[in-house]
Amino acid sequence: MTVPVVTIDGPSGSGKGTVAARLAQQLGWHCLDSGALYRLTGLAAQRAGVALGDAPALGALARNLAVEFRGEAVYLDGIEVSRELRSEATAAAASQVAALGAVREALLAWQRDYAQPPGLVADGRDMGTVVFPQALLTVFLDASVEERANRRYKQLIEKGITAILSDLVEELRVRDERDRSRPLAPLQAAPGALVIDSTGLTIAQVVQQIREALEQRLSGAG
Ligand code: C5P
């Protein structure tokens, strides 16, 4: 792979999305939030009344998603869904459709197309293990479930979305368990990944650790 790629995988609320966006901005690289594609598929299925276990129908839906990203805003079939996309209900639907091979396959080429010069930072669950196994640097970002639920709670409240902390802990547990135990592309650290536990670390500290590891790679030292 000629385009340098940094992958950041980890469970929900580990901070990978924020870290990936900030790292990409600092480097002037592209950024792929792969979870958004699974969320869009889950949302599209619910809107079209497709059952979340109907693999062939969901595969076709994922292949033909009419999505537009305009800055921070996301449109599905011409309708803005930015807010709905971040809800826990959409996350749960995403995690269900993400267990299906037909859906993962439909989204694979789309994700790989994001690897454009000068470089890409991609976050998700299988960026280092399946989508970009040749990445220059593979990171696995973790944090305790309580800390992750707390972060998610703050994010949702800031966005004006109602949330109950104890429900979030439970929802994260269920979703992580499904993501870790599924047979296809389960959430796990890729061999040789830089594993960072972000519990008690700031975003800036995590980004700094990744930048140091990346500089070593780019200079051929690590
Ligand atoms: O990262 P985010 O919370 O937006 O992802 C929503 C869901 O999409 C995850 O719980 C996971 O099931 C699925 N996902 C995935 N593979 C990815 C990214 C997300 O299976 N690369």
mmCIF file of C-alpha atoms and ligand atoms in Angstrom:
data_model
loop_
_atom_site.group_PDB
_atom_site.id
_atom_site.type_symbol
_atom_site.label_atom_id
_atom_site.label_comp_id
_atom_site.label_asym_id
_atom_site.label_seq_id
_atom_site.Cartn_x
_atom_site.Cartn_y
_atom_site.Cartn_z
ATOM 1 C CA MET A 1 0.000 0.000 0.000
ATOM 2 C CA THR A 2 1.566 3.282 -1.059
ATOM 3 C CA VAL A 3 -0.792 5.587 0.827
ATOM 4 C CA PRO A 4 0.108 5.601 4.547
ATOM 5 C CA VAL A 5 -2.769 4.444 6.763
ATOM 6 C CA VAL A 6 -3.163 4.643 10.537
ATOM 7 C CA THR A 7 -5.928 2.434 11.925
ATOM 8 C CA ILE A 8 -7.587 3.006 15.305
ATOM 9 C CA ASP A 9 -9.880 0.219 16.502
ATOM 10 C CA GLY A 10 -11.542 -0.184 19.848
ATOM 11 C CA PRO A 11 -14.826 -0.581 21.715
ATOM 12 C CA SER A 12 -17.579 2.063 21.773
ATOM 13 C CA GLY A 13 -16.675 5.181 23.681
ATOM 14 C CA SER A 14 -12.940 4.455 23.813
ATOM 15 C CA GLY A 15 -12.405 7.880 22.207
ATOM 16 C CA LYS A 16 -11.242 6.517 18.864
ATOM 17 C CA GLY A 17 -13.500 8.773 16.766
ATOM 18 C CA THR A 18 -12.319 11.961 18.444
ATOM 19 C CA VAL A 19 -8.693 10.809 18.444
ATOM 20 C CA ALA A 20 -8.873 9.808 14.763
ATOM 21 C CA ALA A 21 -10.430 13.124 13.721
ATOM 22 C CA ARG A 22 -7.869 15.147 15.636
ATOM 23 C CA LEU A 23 -4.927 13.103 14.382
ATOM 24 C CA ALA A 24 -6.143 13.378 10.776
ATOM 25 C CA GLN A 25 -6.542 17.123 11.164
ATOM 26 C CA GLN A 26 -3.030 17.538 12.585
ATOM 27 C CA LEU A 27 -1.488 15.439 9.821
ATOM 28 C CA GLY A 28 -3.651 16.910 7.054
ATOM 29 C CA TRP A 29 -4.810 13.367 6.186
ATOM 30 C CA HIS A 30 -8.240 12.001 5.285
ATOM 31 C CA CYS A 31 -10.397 10.457 8.001
ATOM 32 C CA LEU A 32 -12.749 7.481 7.792
ATOM 33 C CA ASP A 33 -15.381 6.947 10.498
ATOM 34 C CA SER A 34 -16.312 3.422 9.440
ATOM 35 C CA GLY A 35 -18.912 3.105 12.212
ATOM 36 C CA ALA A 36 -20.953 5.771 10.407
ATOM 37 C CA LEU A 37 -21.348 3.440 7.409
ATOM 38 C CA TYR A 38 -22.714 0.640 9.638
ATOM 39 C CA ARG A 39 -24.943 3.154 11.426
ATOM 40 C CA LEU A 40 -26.264 4.403 8.063
ATOM 41 C CA THR A 41 -27.023 0.841 7.012
ATOM 42 C CA GLY A 42 -28.875 0.170 10.280
ATOM 43 C CA LEU A 43 -30.819 3.391 9.929
ATOM 44 C CA ALA A 44 -31.669 2.787 6.274
ATOM 45 C CA ALA A 45 -32.925 -0.701 7.190
ATOM 46 C CA GLN A 46 -35.192 0.641 9.907
ATOM 47 C CA ARG A 47 -36.533 3.319 7.594
ATOM 48 C CA ALA A 48 -37.200 0.830 4.816
ATOM 49 C CA GLY A 49 -38.746 -1.671 7.230
ATOM 50 C CA VAL A 50 -36.093 -4.319 6.453
ATOM 51 C CA ALA A 51 -35.618 -6.850 9.272
ATOM 52 C CA LEU A 52 -32.178 -6.524 10.929
ATOM 53 C CA GLY A 53 -31.449 -10.196 10.259
ATOM 54 C CA ASP A 54 -32.376 -10.257 6.548
ATOM 55 C CA ALA A 55 -28.821 -10.642 5.183
ATOM 56 C CA PRO A 56 -29.482 -10.524 1.402
ATOM 57 C CA ALA A 57 -31.780 -7.479 1.668
ATOM 58 C CA LEU A 58 -29.363 -5.694 4.021
ATOM 59 C CA GLY A 59 -26.390 -6.439 1.748
ATOM 60 C CA ALA A 60 -28.255 -4.869 -1.188
ATOM 61 C CA LEU A 61 -29.234 -1.919 0.984
ATOM 62 C CA ALA A 62 -25.621 -1.330 2.079
ATOM 63 C CA ARG A 63 -24.368 -1.519 -1.526
ATOM 64 C CA ASN A 64 -26.875 1.070 -2.689
ATOM 65 C CA LEU A 65 -26.890 3.567 0.168
ATOM 66 C CA ALA A 66 -27.553 7.106 -1.089
ATOM 67 C CA VAL A 67 -25.348 9.000 1.362
ATOM 68 C CA GLU A 68 -23.930 12.470 1.236
ATOM 69 C CA PHE A 69 -21.465 13.968 3.718
ATOM 70 C CA ARG A 70 -21.606 17.776 3.759
ATOM 71 C CA GLY A 71 -19.097 18.973 6.330
ATOM 72 C CA GLU A 72 -20.365 17.652 9.675
ATOM 73 C CA ALA A 73 -23.838 16.938 8.277
ATOM 74 C CA VAL A 74 -24.886 13.523 6.921
ATOM 75 C CA TYR A 75 -27.743 12.963 4.490
ATOM 76 C CA LEU A 76 -29.466 9.675 3.724
ATOM 77 C CA ASP A 77 -31.725 9.690 0.658
ATOM 78 C CA GLY A 78 -31.517 13.495 0.709
ATOM 79 C CA ILE A 79 -32.732 13.764 4.337
ATOM 80 C CA GLU A 80 -30.429 15.004 7.094
ATOM 81 C CA VAL A 81 -29.820 12.233 9.645
ATOM 82 C CA SER A 82 -26.777 13.643 11.534
ATOM 83 C CA ARG A 83 -28.476 13.557 14.917
ATOM 84 C CA GLU A 84 -30.325 10.276 14.508
ATOM 85 C CA LEU A 85 -27.073 8.668 13.376
ATOM 86 C CA ARG A 86 -25.450 9.216 16.789
ATOM 87 C CA SER A 87 -28.352 7.822 18.876
ATOM 88 C CA GLU A 88 -27.951 4.622 20.891
ATOM 89 C CA ALA A 89 -30.893 3.062 19.016
ATOM 90 C CA THR A 90 -29.022 3.520 15.721
ATOM 91 C CA ALA A 91 -25.819 2.182 17.317
ATOM 92 C CA ALA A 92 -27.648 -0.970 18.396
ATOM 93 C CA ALA A 93 -29.101 -1.457 14.887
ATOM 94 C CA ALA A 94 -25.615 -0.885 13.412
ATOM 95 C CA SER A 95 -24.122 -3.539 15.647
ATOM 96 C CA GLN A 96 -26.773 -6.042 14.528
ATOM 97 C CA VAL A 97 -26.342 -5.477 10.787
ATOM 98 C CA ALA A 98 -22.533 -5.381 11.253
ATOM 99 C CA ALA A 99 -22.566 -9.058 12.251
ATOM 100 C CA LEU A 100 -23.667 -10.023 8.709
ATOM 101 C CA GLY A 101 -21.117 -10.964 6.047
ATOM 102 C CA ALA A 102 -23.264 -9.537 3.232
ATOM 103 C CA VAL A 103 -23.192 -6.109 4.872
ATOM 104 C CA ARG A 104 -19.472 -6.184 5.729
ATOM 105 C CA GLU A 105 -18.626 -7.217 2.187
ATOM 106 C CA ALA A 106 -20.814 -4.485 0.668
ATOM 107 C CA LEU A 107 -18.999 -1.823 2.708
ATOM 108 C CA LEU A 108 -15.444 -3.117 2.174
ATOM 109 C CA ALA A 109 -14.517 -1.489 -1.156
ATOM 110 C CA TRP A 110 -16.150 1.772 -0.117
ATOM 111 C CA GLN A 111 -13.962 1.893 3.003
ATOM 112 C CA ARG A 112 -10.777 1.047 1.084
ATOM 113 C CA ASP A 113 -11.474 3.883 -1.365
ATOM 114 C CA TYR A 114 -10.824 6.322 1.470
ATOM 115 C CA ALA A 115 -7.099 5.490 1.330
ATOM 116 C CA GLN A 116 -6.089 8.524 -0.745
ATOM 117 C CA PRO A 117 -2.923 10.657 -0.632
ATOM 118 C CA PRO A 118 -1.466 12.105 1.477
ATOM 119 C CA GLY A 119 -2.742 9.533 4.004
ATOM 120 C CA LEU A 120 -5.698 8.136 5.943
ATOM 121 C CA VAL A 121 -6.661 7.736 9.581
ATOM 122 C CA ALA A 122 -9.436 5.122 9.828
ATOM 123 C CA ASP A 123 -11.360 4.213 12.975
ATOM 124 C CA GLY A 124 -13.696 1.311 13.681
ATOM 125 C CA ARG A 125 -13.572 -2.291 14.880
ATOM 126 C CA ASP A 126 -11.747 -4.130 12.071
ATOM 127 C CA MET A 127 -9.699 -1.412 10.384
ATOM 128 C CA GLY A 128 -6.375 -3.030 11.347
ATOM 129 C CA THR A 129 -7.479 -6.660 11.189
ATOM 130 C CA VAL A 130 -9.544 -6.774 7.952
ATOM 131 C CA VAL A 131 -9.882 -3.535 5.996
ATOM 132 C CA PHE A 132 -6.299 -2.200 6.108
ATOM 133 C CA PRO A 133 -4.094 -5.079 7.276
ATOM 134 C CA GLN A 134 -1.089 -3.395 5.580
ATOM 135 C CA ALA A 135 -1.500 -0.200 7.618
ATOM 136 C CA LEU A 136 1.646 1.659 8.568
ATOM 137 C CA LEU A 137 0.468 1.846 12.169
ATOM 138 C CA THR A 138 -2.287 -0.121 13.885
ATOM 139 C CA VAL A 139 -3.682 1.151 17.171
ATOM 140 C CA PHE A 140 -6.094 -0.512 19.605
ATOM 141 C CA LEU A 141 -7.706 1.994 21.949
ATOM 142 C CA ASP A 142 -9.420 0.725 25.084
ATOM 143 C CA ALA A 143 -10.870 2.148 28.328
ATOM 144 C CA SER A 144 -12.938 0.828 31.234
ATOM 145 C CA VAL A 145 -16.665 0.419 30.520
ATOM 146 C CA GLU A 146 -17.548 2.976 33.243
ATOM 147 C CA GLU A 147 -15.262 5.608 31.723
ATOM 148 C CA ARG A 148 -16.590 4.885 28.233
ATOM 149 C CA ALA A 149 -20.209 5.175 29.383
ATOM 150 C CA ASN A 150 -19.393 8.441 31.138
ATOM 151 C CA ARG A 151 -17.843 9.887 27.995
ATOM 152 C CA ARG A 152 -20.769 8.801 25.861
ATOM 153 C CA TYR A 153 -23.163 10.300 28.413
ATOM 154 C CA LYS A 154 -21.417 13.684 28.224
ATOM 155 C CA GLN A 155 -21.331 13.587 24.402
ATOM 156 C CA LEU A 156 -25.057 12.845 24.184
ATOM 157 C CA ILE A 157 -26.049 15.477 26.744
ATOM 158 C CA GLU A 158 -23.904 18.079 24.940
ATOM 159 C CA LYS A 159 -25.768 17.258 21.748
ATOM 160 C CA GLY A 160 -29.088 17.691 23.535
ATOM 161 C CA ILE A 161 -29.867 13.940 23.406
ATOM 162 C CA THR A 162 -31.445 12.559 26.601
ATOM 163 C CA ALA A 163 -29.514 9.723 28.259
ATOM 164 C CA ILE A 164 -29.441 7.676 31.473
ATOM 165 C CA LEU A 165 -25.956 6.670 32.603
ATOM 166 C CA SER A 166 -26.830 3.207 33.952
ATOM 167 C CA ASP A 167 -28.663 2.391 30.697
ATOM 168 C CA LEU A 168 -25.592 3.460 28.727
ATOM 169 C CA VAL A 169 -23.314 1.128 30.722
ATOM 170 C CA GLU A 170 -25.674 -1.741 29.955
ATOM 171 C CA GLU A 171 -26.020 -0.825 26.257
ATOM 172 C CA LEU A 172 -22.236 -0.577 25.858
ATOM 173 C CA ARG A 173 -21.786 -3.974 27.537
ATOM 174 C CA VAL A 174 -24.327 -5.623 25.208
ATOM 175 C CA ARG A 175 -22.942 -3.975 22.059
ATOM 176 C CA ASP A 176 -19.291 -4.704 22.942
ATOM 177 C CA GLU A 177 -20.115 -8.315 23.736
ATOM 178 C CA ARG A 178 -21.828 -8.694 20.333
ATOM 179 C CA ASP A 179 -18.933 -6.964 18.531
ATOM 180 C CA ARG A 180 -16.266 -9.058 20.311
ATOM 181 C CA SER A 181 -17.936 -12.448 20.021
ATOM 182 C CA ARG A 182 -19.197 -12.371 16.417
ATOM 183 C CA PRO A 183 -17.468 -14.815 14.068
ATOM 184 C CA LEU A 184 -16.871 -12.194 11.332
ATOM 185 C CA ALA A 185 -14.346 -9.398 11.904
ATOM 186 C CA PRO A 186 -14.726 -9.452 15.703
ATOM 187 C CA LEU A 187 -13.440 -6.530 17.714
ATOM 188 C CA GLN A 188 -9.887 -7.450 18.681
ATOM 189 C CA ALA A 189 -6.413 -5.972 18.609
ATOM 190 C CA ALA A 190 -4.501 -6.754 15.406
ATOM 191 C CA PRO A 191 -1.192 -8.568 15.926
ATOM 192 C CA GLY A 192 1.498 -5.984 16.640
ATOM 193 C CA ALA A 193 -1.032 -3.243 17.434
ATOM 194 C CA LEU A 194 -0.052 -0.362 19.666
ATOM 195 C CA VAL A 195 -2.463 -0.928 22.574
ATOM 196 C CA ILE A 196 -3.419 2.195 24.524
ATOM 197 C CA ASP A 197 -5.685 2.196 27.574
ATOM 198 C CA SER A 198 -7.136 5.700 27.506
ATOM 199 C CA THR A 199 -8.706 5.492 30.991
ATOM 200 C CA GLY A 200 -7.520 8.647 32.752
ATOM 201 C CA LEU A 201 -5.752 10.014 29.650
ATOM 202 C CA THR A 202 -6.763 13.144 27.768
ATOM 203 C CA ILE A 203 -7.439 13.122 24.029
ATOM 204 C CA ALA A 204 -4.269 15.177 23.542
ATOM 205 C CA GLN A 205 -2.170 12.595 25.426
ATOM 206 C CA VAL A 206 -3.519 9.727 23.326
ATOM 207 C CA VAL A 207 -2.944 11.644 20.069
ATOM 208 C CA GLN A 208 0.603 12.419 21.204
ATOM 209 C CA GLN A 209 1.373 8.733 21.890
ATOM 210 C CA ILE A 210 0.116 7.799 18.433
ATOM 211 C CA ARG A 211 2.093 10.588 16.761
ATOM 212 C CA GLU A 212 5.297 9.436 18.454
ATOM 213 C CA ALA A 213 4.745 5.855 17.268
ATOM 214 C CA LEU A 214 3.887 7.104 13.778
ATOM 215 C CA GLU A 215 7.016 9.230 13.551
ATOM 216 C CA GLN A 216 9.082 6.175 14.452
ATOM 217 C CA ARG A 217 7.366 4.201 11.679
ATOM 218 C CA LEU A 218 7.768 6.977 9.128
ATOM 219 C CA SER A 219 11.481 7.253 9.924
ATOM 220 C CA GLY A 220 11.741 3.472 9.600
ATOM 221 C CA ALA A 221 12.787 3.025 13.243
ATOM 222 C CA GLY A 222 9.836 1.132 14.669
HETATM 223 O O1 C5P B 1 -18.010 3.135 16.040
HETATM 224 P P1 C5P B 1 -19.511 3.154 16.161
HETATM 225 O O2 C5P B 1 -19.993 3.118 17.570
HETATM 226 O O3 C5P B 1 -20.109 4.262 15.371
HETATM 227 O O4 C5P B 1 -19.995 1.793 15.455
HETATM 228 C C1 C5P B 1 -21.332 1.351 15.512
HETATM 229 C C2 C5P B 1 -21.343 -0.178 15.324
HETATM 230 O O5 C5P B 1 -20.916 -0.473 13.989
HETATM 231 C C3 C5P B 1 -20.397 -0.953 16.229
HETATM 232 O O6 C5P B 1 -20.999 -1.309 17.468
HETATM 233 C C4 C5P B 1 -20.044 -2.166 15.391
HETATM 234 O O7 C5P B 1 -20.977 -3.200 15.559
HETATM 235 C C5 C5P B 1 -20.166 -1.677 13.957
HETATM 236 N N1 C5P B 1 -18.855 -1.458 13.345
HETATM 237 C C6 C5P B 1 -18.204 -2.555 12.812
HETATM 238 N N2 C5P B 1 -17.027 -2.387 12.160
HETATM 239 C C7 C5P B 1 -16.470 -1.175 12.049
HETATM 240 C C8 C5P B 1 -17.107 -0.043 12.610
HETATM 241 C C9 C5P B 1 -18.304 -0.224 13.269
HETATM 242 O O8 C5P B 1 -18.677 -3.672 12.923
HETATM 243 N N3 C5P B 1 -15.319 -1.047 11.398
#
